[in-house]
mmCIF file of C-alpha atoms and ligand atoms in Angstrom:
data_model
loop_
_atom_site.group_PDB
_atom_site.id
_atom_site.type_symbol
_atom_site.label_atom_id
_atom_site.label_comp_id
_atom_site.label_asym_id
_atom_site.label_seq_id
_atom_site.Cartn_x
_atom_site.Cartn_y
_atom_site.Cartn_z
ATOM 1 C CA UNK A 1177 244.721 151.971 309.122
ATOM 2 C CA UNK A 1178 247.902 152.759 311.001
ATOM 3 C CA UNK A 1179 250.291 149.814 310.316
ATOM 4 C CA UNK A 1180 253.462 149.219 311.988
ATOM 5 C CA UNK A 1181 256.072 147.896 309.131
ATOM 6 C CA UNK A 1182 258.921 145.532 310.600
ATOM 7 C CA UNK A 1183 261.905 144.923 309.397
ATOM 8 C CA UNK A 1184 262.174 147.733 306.850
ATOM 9 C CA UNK A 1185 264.669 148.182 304.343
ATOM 10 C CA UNK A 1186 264.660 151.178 301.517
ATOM 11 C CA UNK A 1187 263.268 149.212 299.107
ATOM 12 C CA UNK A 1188 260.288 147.856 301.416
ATOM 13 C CA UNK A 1189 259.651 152.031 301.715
ATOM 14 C CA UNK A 1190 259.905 152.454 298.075
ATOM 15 C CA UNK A 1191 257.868 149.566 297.048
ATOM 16 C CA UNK A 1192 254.785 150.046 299.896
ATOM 17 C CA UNK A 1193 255.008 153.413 299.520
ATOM 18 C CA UNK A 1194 254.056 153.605 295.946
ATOM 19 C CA UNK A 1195 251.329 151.000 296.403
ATOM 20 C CA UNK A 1196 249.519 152.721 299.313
ATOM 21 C CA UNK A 1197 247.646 154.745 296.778
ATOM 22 C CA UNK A 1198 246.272 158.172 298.182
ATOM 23 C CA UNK A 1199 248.330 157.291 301.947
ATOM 24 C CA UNK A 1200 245.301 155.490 302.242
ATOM 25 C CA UNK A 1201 246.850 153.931 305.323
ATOM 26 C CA UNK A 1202 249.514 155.224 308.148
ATOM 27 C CA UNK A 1203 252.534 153.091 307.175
ATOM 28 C CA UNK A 1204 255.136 153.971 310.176
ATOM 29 C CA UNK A 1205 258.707 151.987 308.912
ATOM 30 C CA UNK A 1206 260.606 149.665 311.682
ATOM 31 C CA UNK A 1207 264.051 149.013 310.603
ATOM 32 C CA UNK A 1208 264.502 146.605 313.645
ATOM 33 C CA UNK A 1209 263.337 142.965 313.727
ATOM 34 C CA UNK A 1210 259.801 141.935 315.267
ATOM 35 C CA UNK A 1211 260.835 140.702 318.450
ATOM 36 C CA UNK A 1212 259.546 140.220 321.847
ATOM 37 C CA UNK A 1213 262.079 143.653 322.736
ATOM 38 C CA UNK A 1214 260.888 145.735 319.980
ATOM 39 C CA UNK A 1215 256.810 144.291 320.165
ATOM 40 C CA UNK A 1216 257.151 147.429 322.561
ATOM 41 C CA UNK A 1217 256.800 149.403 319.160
ATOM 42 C CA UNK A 1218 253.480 147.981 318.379
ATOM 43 C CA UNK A 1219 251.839 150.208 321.261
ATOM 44 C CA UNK A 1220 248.778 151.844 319.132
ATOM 45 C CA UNK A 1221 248.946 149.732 316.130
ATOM 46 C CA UNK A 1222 245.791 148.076 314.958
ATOM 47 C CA UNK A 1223 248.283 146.238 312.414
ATOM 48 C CA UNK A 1224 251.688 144.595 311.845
ATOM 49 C CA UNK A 1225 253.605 143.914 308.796
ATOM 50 C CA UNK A 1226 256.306 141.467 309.242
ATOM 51 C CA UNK A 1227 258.351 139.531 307.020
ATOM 52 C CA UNK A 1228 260.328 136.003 306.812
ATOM 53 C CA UNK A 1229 262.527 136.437 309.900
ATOM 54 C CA UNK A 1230 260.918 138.139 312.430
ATOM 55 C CA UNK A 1231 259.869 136.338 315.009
ATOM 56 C CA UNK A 1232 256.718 135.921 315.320
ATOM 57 C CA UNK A 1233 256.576 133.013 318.127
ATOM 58 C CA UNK A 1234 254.024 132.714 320.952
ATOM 59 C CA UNK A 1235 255.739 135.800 323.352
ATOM 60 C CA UNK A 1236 255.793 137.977 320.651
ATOM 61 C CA UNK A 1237 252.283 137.069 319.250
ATOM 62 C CA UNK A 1238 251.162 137.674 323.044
ATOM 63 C CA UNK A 1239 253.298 140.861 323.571
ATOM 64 C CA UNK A 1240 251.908 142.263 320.457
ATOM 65 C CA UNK A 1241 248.119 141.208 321.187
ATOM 66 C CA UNK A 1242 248.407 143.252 324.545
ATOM 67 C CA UNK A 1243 249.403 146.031 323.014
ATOM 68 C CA UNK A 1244 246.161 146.159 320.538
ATOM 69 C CA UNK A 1245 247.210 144.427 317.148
ATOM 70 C CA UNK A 1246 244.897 143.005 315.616
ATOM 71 C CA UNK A 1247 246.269 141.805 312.359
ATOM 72 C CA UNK A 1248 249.565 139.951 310.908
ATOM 73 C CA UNK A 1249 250.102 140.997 307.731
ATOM 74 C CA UNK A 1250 252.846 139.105 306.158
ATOM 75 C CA UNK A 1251 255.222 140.331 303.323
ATOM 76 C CA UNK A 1252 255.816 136.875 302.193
ATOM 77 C CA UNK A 1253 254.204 133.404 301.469
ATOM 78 C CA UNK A 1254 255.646 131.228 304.101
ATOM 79 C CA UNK A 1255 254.175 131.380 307.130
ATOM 80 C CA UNK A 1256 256.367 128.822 308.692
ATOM 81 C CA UNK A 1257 257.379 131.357 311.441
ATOM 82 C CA UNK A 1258 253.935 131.709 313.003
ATOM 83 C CA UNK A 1259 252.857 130.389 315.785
ATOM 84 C CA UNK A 1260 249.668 129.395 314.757
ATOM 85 C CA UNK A 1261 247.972 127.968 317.501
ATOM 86 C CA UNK A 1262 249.039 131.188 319.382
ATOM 87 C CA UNK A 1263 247.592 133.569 317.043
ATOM 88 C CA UNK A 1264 244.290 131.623 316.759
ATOM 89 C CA UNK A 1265 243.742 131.626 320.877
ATOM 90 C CA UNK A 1266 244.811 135.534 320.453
ATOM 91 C CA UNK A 1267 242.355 136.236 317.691
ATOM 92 C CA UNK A 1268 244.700 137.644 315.456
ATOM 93 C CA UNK A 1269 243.978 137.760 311.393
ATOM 94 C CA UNK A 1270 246.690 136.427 309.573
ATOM 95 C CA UNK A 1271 247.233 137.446 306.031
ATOM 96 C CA UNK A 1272 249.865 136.677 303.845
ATOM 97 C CA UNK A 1273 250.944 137.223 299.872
ATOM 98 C CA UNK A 1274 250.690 133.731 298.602
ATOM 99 C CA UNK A 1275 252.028 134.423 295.229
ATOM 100 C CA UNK A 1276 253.963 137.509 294.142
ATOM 101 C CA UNK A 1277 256.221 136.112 291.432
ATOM 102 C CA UNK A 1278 256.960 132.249 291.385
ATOM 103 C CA UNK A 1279 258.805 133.226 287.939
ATOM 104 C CA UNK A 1280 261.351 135.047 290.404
ATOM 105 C CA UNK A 1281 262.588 132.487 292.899
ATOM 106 C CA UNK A 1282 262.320 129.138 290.180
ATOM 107 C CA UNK A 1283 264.642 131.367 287.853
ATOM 108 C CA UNK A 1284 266.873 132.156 290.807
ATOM 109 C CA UNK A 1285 267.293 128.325 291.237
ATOM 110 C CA UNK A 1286 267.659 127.683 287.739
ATOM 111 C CA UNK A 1287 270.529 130.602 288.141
ATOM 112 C CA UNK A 1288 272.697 128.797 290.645
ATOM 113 C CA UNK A 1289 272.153 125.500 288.851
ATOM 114 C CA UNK A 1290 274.048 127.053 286.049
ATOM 115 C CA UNK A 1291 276.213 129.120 288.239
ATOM 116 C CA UNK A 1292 277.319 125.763 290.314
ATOM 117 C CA UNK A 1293 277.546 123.368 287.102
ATOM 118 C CA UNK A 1294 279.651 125.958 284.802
ATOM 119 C CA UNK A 1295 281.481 127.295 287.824
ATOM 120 C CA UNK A 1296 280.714 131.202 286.534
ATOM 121 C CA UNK A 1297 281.155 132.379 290.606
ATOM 122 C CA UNK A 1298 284.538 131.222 290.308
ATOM 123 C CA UNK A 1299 285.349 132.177 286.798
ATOM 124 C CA UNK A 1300 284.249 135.392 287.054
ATOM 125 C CA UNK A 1301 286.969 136.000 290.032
ATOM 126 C CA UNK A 1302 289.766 134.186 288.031
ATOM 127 C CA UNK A 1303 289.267 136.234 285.016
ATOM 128 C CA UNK A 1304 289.604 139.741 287.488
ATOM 129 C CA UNK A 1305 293.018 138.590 288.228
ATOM 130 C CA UNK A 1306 294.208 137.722 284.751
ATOM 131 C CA UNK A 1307 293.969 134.082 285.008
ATOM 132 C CA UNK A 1308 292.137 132.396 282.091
ATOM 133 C CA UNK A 1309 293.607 129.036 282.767
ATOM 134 C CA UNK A 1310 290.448 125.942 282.670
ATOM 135 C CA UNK A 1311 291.270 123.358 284.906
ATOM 136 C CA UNK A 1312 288.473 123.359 287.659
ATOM 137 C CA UNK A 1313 286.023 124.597 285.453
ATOM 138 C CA UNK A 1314 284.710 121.625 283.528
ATOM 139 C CA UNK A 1315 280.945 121.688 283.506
ATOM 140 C CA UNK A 1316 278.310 119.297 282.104
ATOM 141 C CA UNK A 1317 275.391 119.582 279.813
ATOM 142 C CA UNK A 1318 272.225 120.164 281.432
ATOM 143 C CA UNK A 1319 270.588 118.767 277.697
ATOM 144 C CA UNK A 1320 269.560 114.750 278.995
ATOM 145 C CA UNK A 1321 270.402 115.162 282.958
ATOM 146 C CA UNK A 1322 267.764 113.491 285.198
ATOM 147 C CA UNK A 1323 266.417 116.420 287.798
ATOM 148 C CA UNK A 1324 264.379 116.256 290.688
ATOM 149 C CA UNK A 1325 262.082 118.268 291.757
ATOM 150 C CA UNK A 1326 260.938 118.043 295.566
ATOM 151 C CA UNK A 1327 257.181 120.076 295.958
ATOM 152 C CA UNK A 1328 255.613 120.662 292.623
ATOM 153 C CA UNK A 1329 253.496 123.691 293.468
ATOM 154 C CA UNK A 1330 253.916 127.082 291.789
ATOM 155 C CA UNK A 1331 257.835 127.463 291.830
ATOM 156 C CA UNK A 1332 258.665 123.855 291.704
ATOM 157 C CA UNK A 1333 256.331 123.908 288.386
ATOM 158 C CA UNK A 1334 258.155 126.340 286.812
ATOM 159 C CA UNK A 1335 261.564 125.379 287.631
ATOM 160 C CA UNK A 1336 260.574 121.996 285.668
ATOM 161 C CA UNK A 1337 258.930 123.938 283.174
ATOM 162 C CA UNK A 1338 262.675 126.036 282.388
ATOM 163 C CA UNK A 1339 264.769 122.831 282.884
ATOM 164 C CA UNK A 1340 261.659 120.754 280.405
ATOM 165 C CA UNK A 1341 262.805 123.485 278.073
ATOM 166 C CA UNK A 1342 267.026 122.536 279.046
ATOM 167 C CA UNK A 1343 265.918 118.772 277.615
ATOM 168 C CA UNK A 1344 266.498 117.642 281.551
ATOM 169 C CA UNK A 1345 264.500 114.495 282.583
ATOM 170 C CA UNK A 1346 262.159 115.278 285.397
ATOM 171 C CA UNK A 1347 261.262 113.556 288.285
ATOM 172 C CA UNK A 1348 259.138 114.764 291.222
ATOM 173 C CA UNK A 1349 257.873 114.358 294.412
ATOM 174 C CA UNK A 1350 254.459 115.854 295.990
ATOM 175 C CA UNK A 1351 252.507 114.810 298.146
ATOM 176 C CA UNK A 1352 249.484 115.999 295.602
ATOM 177 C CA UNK A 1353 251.341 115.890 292.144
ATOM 178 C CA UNK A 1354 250.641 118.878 289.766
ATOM 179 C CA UNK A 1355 249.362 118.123 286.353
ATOM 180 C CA UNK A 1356 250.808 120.668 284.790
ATOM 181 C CA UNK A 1357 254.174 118.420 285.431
ATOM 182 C CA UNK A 1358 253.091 115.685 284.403
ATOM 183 C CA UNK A 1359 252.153 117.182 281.226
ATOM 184 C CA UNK A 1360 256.021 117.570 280.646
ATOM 185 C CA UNK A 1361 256.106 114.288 281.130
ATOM 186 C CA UNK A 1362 257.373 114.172 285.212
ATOM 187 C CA UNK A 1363 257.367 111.198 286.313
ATOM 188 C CA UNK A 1364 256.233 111.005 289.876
ATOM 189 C CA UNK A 1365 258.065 108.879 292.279
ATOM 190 C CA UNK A 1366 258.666 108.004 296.072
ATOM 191 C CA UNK A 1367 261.593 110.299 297.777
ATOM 192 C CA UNK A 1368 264.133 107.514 298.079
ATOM 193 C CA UNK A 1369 263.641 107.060 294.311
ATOM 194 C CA UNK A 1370 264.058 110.730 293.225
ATOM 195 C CA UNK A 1371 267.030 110.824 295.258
ATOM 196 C CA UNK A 1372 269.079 107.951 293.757
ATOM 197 C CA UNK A 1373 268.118 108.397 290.315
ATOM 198 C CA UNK A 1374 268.474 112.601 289.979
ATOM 199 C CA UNK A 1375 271.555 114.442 289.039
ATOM 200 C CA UNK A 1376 270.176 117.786 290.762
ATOM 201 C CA UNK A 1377 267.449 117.835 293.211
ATOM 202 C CA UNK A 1378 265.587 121.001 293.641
ATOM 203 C CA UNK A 1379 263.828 121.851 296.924
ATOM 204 C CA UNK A 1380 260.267 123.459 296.317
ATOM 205 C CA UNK A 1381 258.145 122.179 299.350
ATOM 206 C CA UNK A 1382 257.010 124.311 302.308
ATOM 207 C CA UNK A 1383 258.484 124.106 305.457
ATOM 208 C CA UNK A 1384 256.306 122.218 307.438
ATOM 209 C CA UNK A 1385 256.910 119.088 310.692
ATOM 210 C CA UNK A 1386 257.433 116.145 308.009
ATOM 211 C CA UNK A 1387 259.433 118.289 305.776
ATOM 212 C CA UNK A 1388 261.887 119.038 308.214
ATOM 213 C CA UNK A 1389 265.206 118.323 308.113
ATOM 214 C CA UNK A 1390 263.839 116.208 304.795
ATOM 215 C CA UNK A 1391 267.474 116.028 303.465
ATOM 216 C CA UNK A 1392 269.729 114.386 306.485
ATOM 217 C CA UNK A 1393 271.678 111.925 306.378
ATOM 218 C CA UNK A 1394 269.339 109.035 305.755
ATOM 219 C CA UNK A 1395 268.361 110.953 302.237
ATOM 220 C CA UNK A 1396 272.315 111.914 301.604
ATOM 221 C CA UNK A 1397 273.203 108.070 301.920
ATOM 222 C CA UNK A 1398 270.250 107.401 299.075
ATOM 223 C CA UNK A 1399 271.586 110.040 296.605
ATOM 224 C CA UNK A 1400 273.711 109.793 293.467
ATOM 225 C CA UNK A 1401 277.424 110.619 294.004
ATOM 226 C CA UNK A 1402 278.601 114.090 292.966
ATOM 227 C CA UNK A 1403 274.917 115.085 292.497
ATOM 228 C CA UNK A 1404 273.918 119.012 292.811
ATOM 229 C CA UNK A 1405 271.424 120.093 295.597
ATOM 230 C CA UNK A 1406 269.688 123.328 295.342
ATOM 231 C CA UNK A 1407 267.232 124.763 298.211
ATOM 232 C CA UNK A 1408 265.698 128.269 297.095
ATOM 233 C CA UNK A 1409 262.711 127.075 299.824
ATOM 234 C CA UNK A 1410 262.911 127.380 303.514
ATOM 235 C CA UNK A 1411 266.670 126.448 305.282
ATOM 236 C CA UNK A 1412 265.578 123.651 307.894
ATOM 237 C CA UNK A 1413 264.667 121.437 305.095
ATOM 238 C CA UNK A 1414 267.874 120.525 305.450
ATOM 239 C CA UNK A 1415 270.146 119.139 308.237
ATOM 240 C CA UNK A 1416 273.335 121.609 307.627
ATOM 241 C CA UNK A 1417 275.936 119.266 309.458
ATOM 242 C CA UNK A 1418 274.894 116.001 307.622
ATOM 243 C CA UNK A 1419 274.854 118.245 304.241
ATOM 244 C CA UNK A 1420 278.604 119.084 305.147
ATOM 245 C CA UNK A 1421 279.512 115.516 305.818
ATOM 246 C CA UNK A 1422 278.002 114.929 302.691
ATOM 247 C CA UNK A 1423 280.199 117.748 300.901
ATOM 248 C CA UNK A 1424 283.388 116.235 302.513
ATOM 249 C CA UNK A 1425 283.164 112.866 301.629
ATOM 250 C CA UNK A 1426 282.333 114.282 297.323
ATOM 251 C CA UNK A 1427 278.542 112.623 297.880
ATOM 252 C CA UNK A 1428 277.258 115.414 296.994
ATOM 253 C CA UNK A 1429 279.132 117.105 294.242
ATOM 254 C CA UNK A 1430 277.724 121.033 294.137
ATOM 255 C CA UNK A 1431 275.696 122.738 296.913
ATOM 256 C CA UNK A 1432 273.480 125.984 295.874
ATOM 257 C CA UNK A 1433 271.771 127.422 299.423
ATOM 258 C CA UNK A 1434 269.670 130.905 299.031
ATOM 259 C CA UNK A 1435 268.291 129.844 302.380
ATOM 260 C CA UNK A 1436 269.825 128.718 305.553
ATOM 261 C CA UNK A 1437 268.884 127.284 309.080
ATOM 262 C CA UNK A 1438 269.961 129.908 310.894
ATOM 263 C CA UNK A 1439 270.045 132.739 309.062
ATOM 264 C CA UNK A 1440 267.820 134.894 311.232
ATOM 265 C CA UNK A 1441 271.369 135.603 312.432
ATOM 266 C CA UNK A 1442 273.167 136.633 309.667
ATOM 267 C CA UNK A 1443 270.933 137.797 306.154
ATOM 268 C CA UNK A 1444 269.398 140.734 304.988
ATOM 269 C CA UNK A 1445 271.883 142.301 307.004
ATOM 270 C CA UNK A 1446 275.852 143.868 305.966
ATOM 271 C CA UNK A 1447 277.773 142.017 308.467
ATOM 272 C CA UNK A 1448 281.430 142.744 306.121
ATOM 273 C CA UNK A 1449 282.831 144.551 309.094
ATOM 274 C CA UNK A 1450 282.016 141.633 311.721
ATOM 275 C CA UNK A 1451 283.695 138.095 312.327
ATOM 276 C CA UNK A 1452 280.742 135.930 311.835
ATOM 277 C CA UNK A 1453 279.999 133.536 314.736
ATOM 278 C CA UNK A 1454 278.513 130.501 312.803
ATOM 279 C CA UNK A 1455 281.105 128.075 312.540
ATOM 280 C CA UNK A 1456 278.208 125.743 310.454
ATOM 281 C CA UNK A 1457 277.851 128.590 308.067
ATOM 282 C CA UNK A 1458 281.591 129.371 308.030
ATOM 283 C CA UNK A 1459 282.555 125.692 306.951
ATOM 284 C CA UNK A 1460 280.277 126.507 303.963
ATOM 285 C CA UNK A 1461 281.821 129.521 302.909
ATOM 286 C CA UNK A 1462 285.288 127.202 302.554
ATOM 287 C CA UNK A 1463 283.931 124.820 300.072
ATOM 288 C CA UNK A 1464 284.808 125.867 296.163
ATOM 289 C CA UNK A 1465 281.429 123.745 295.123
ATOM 290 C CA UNK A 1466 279.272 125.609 297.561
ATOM 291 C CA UNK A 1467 277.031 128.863 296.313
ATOM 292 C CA UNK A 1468 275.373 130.643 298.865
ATOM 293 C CA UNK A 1469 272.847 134.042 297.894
ATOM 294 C CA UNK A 1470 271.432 135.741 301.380
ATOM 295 C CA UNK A 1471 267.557 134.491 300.842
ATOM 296 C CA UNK A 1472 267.211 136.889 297.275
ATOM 297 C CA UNK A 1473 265.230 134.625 295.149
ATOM 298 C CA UNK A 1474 262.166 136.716 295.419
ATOM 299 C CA UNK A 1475 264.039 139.645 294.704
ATOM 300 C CA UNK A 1476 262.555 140.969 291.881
ATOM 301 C CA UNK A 1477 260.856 144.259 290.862
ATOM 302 C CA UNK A 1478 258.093 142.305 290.265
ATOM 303 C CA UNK A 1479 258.066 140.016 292.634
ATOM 304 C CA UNK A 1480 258.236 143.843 295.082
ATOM 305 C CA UNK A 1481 255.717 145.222 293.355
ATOM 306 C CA UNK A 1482 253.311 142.547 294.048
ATOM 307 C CA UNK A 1483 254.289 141.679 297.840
ATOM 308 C CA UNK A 1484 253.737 145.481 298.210
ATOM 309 C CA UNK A 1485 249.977 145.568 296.581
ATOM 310 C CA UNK A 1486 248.707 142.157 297.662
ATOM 311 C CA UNK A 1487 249.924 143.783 301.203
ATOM 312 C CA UNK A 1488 248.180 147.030 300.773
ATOM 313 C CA UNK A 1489 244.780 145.104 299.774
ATOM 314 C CA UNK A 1490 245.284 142.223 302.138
ATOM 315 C CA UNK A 1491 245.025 145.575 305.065
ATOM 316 C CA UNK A 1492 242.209 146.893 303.438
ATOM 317 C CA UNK A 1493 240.288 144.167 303.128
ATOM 318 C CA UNK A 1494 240.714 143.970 306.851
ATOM 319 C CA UNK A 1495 239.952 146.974 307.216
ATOM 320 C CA UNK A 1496 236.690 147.465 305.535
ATOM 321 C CA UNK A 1497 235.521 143.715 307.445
ATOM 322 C CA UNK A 1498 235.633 142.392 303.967
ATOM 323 C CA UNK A 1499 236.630 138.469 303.075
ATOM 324 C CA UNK A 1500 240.038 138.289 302.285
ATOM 325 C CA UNK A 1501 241.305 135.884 299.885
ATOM 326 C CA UNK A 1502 244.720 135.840 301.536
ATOM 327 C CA UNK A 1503 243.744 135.336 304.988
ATOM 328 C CA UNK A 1504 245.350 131.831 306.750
ATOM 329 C CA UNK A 1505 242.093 129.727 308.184
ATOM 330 C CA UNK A 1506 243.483 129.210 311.611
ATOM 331 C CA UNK A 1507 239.545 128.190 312.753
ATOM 332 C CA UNK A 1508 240.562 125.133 310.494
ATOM 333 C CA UNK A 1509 243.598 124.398 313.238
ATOM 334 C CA UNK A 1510 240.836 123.669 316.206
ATOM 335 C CA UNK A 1511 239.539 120.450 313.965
HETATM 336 P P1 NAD B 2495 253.063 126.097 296.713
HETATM 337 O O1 NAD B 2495 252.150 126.018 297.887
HETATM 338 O O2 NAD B 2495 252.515 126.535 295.389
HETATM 339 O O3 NAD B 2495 253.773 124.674 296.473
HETATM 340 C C1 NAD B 2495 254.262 123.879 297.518
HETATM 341 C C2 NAD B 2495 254.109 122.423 297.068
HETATM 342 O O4 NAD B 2495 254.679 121.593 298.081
HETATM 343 C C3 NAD B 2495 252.623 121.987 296.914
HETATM 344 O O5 NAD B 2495 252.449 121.369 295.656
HETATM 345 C C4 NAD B 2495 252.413 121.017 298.055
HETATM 346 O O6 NAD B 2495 251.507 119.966 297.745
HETATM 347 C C5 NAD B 2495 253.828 120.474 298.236
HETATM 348 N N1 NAD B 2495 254.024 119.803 299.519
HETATM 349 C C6 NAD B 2495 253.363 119.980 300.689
HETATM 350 N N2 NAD B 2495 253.813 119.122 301.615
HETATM 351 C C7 NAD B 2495 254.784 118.389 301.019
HETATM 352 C C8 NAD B 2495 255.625 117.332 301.453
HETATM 353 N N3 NAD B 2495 255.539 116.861 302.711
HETATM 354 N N4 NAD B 2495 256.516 116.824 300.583
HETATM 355 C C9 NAD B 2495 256.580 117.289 299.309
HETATM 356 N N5 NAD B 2495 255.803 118.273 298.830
HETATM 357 C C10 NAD B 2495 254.923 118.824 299.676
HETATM 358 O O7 NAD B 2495 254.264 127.027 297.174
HETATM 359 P P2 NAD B 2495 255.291 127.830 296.248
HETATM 360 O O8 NAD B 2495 254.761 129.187 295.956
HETATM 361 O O9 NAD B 2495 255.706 126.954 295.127
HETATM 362 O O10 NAD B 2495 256.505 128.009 297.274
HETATM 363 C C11 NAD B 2495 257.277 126.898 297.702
HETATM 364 C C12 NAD B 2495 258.177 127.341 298.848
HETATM 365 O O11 NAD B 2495 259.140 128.258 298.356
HETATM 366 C C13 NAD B 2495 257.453 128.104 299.966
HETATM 367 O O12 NAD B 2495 256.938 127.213 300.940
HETATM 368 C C14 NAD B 2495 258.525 128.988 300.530
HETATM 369 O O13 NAD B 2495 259.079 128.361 301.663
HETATM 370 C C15 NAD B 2495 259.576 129.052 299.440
HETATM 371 N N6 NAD B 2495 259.834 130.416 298.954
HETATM 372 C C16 NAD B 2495 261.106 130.898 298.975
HETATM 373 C C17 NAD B 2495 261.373 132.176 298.508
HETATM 374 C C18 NAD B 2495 262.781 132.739 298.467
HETATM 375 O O14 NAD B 2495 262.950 133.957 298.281
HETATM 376 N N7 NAD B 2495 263.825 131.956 298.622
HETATM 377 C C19 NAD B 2495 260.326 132.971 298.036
HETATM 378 C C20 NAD B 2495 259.030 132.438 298.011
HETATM 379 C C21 NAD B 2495 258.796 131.161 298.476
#
């Protein structure tokens, strides 16, 4: 099948390349974004491959159904970016890779929990230019610290299964709790709770209308002062400007951020040689208790290897009119 891949970078090539197995299908690479300007590309392809910031809204989905696709087939497992009503009326097929390695992004987050609490980002710069001096640097033990876990699915598991194994406490919030969690003895609680009782909340829900915006500055107001937040999940679960307010006034104590609100503007992309326009994002960048990584928690070679065969089979399956087990029920939508 001849399959227009968005958003390409070399590793996408290397990675899909390898698991299209005899060039079963025509993979033609896109660096540019999917976008209602560049859905022009899509002329002639039965399929699209897109990934976490193309956009994928009700234009596009049009634009792109005009021009004969047929299916979405997304490199990722959010689909938060879909306009789902749109691509049910336009009879699209949306697939998706629901799990390619949970292990990745829950040890990412357990990486800038670290990071944040020992300081290492700024260490490692201070040692570079000969200065071994302390001060600044004082950490805590993780060994007894009460954590909170927001969205106990797959990754949120796991990141309480590697902090379980830390000696943290763990508290968490689902809306349909996991028992793997609460065989480490997480103890399940309302929001407000987890908020005011955790030393580090971790973010592990998708991003969906009632998780929007789920940390503002009602949630800031119920937290513990100086505690850590940590969102490896989807940016707009969290209202930047009351996050900042809440990083001025020392209520919240360390900030780790692998995704952002509006980083459809800025990541996967070298902007070094630009002056960057987003004065939100900029304020960040000025706090010394503030880690950002550019949306790289699922960047492993695993975590590749898998996005690139689930993606492969997800188009085959398509192809060859078979069920697929990846495929997002949009039928279910019209009930
Ligand atoms: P999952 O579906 O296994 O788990 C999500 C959990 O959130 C489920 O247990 C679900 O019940 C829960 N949930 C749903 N609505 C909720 C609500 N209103 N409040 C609290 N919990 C709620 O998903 P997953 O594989 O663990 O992925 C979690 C999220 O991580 C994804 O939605 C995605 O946005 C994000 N993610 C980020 C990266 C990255 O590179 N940074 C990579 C993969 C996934």
């Amino acid at each position: 099948m001849k399959v227009a891949v968005f958003s390409t970078k070399s590793y996408d090539r290397t990675f899909l390349t390898a698991a299209n197995v005899g060039g079963q299908h025509e993979l033609v690479f896109f660096e540019p974004r999917l976008n209602l300007e560049t859905s022009v590309l899509t002329a002639g392809f039965p399929a699209v491959c897109a990934f976490v910031n193309d956009c994928l809204d009700a234009k596009t989905l049009r634009a792109i159904a005009q021009k004969g696709v047929r299916l979405l087939a997304l490199r990722s497992a959010g689909f938060d970016r879909v306009d789902l009503a749109a691509a049910r009326d336009l009879d699209l097929t949306l697939v998706r890779v629901p799990a390619y390695s949970p292990y990745a992004v829950a040890e990412h987050a357990v990486a800038m929990i670290l990071s944040l609490n020992r300081r290492i980002h700024r260490a490692y710069n201070r040692v570079r230019e000969g200065n071994f001096a302390l001060d600044g640097l004082l950490g805590f033990d993780l060994h007894g610290k009460t954590v909170g876990i927001v969205g106990t699915g797959k990754i949120g598991a796991l990141t309480a299964k590697i902090l379980h194994g830390f000696g943290c406490r763990l508290l968490g919030y689902d809306v349909s709790p996991n028992p793997d969690c609460q065989a480490l003895q997480m103890e399940y609680v309302a929001l407000p709770k987890l908020f005011a009782a955790s030393d580090i909340v971790s973010l592990h829900c998708p991003l969906i209308p009632e998780t929007y915006h789920l940390i503002g500055a009602e949630a800031i107001g119920q937290m513990k002062p100086g505690m850590m937040l940590i969102n490896t999940s989807r940016g707009q679960l969290i209202d930047t400007k009351a996050v900042t307010k809440g990083l001025k006034s020392g209520k919240i104590g360390y900030l780790g951020l692998d995704v952002y609100e509006q980083e459809t503007d800025l990541f996967f992309e070298d902007l070094s040689n630009q002056v960057i326009q987003d004065d939100v994002f900029g304020r960040l960048l000025t706090f010394p208790n503030v880690l950002i990584t550019g949306h790289q928690a699922f960047f492993t070679e695993e975590a590749l290897k898998n996005i690139a065969e689930t993606t492969i089979a997800n188009i085959t399956d398509f192809e060859r009119g078979r069920t697929c087990p990846n495929q997002i029920n949009l039928e279910e939508l019209k009930k």
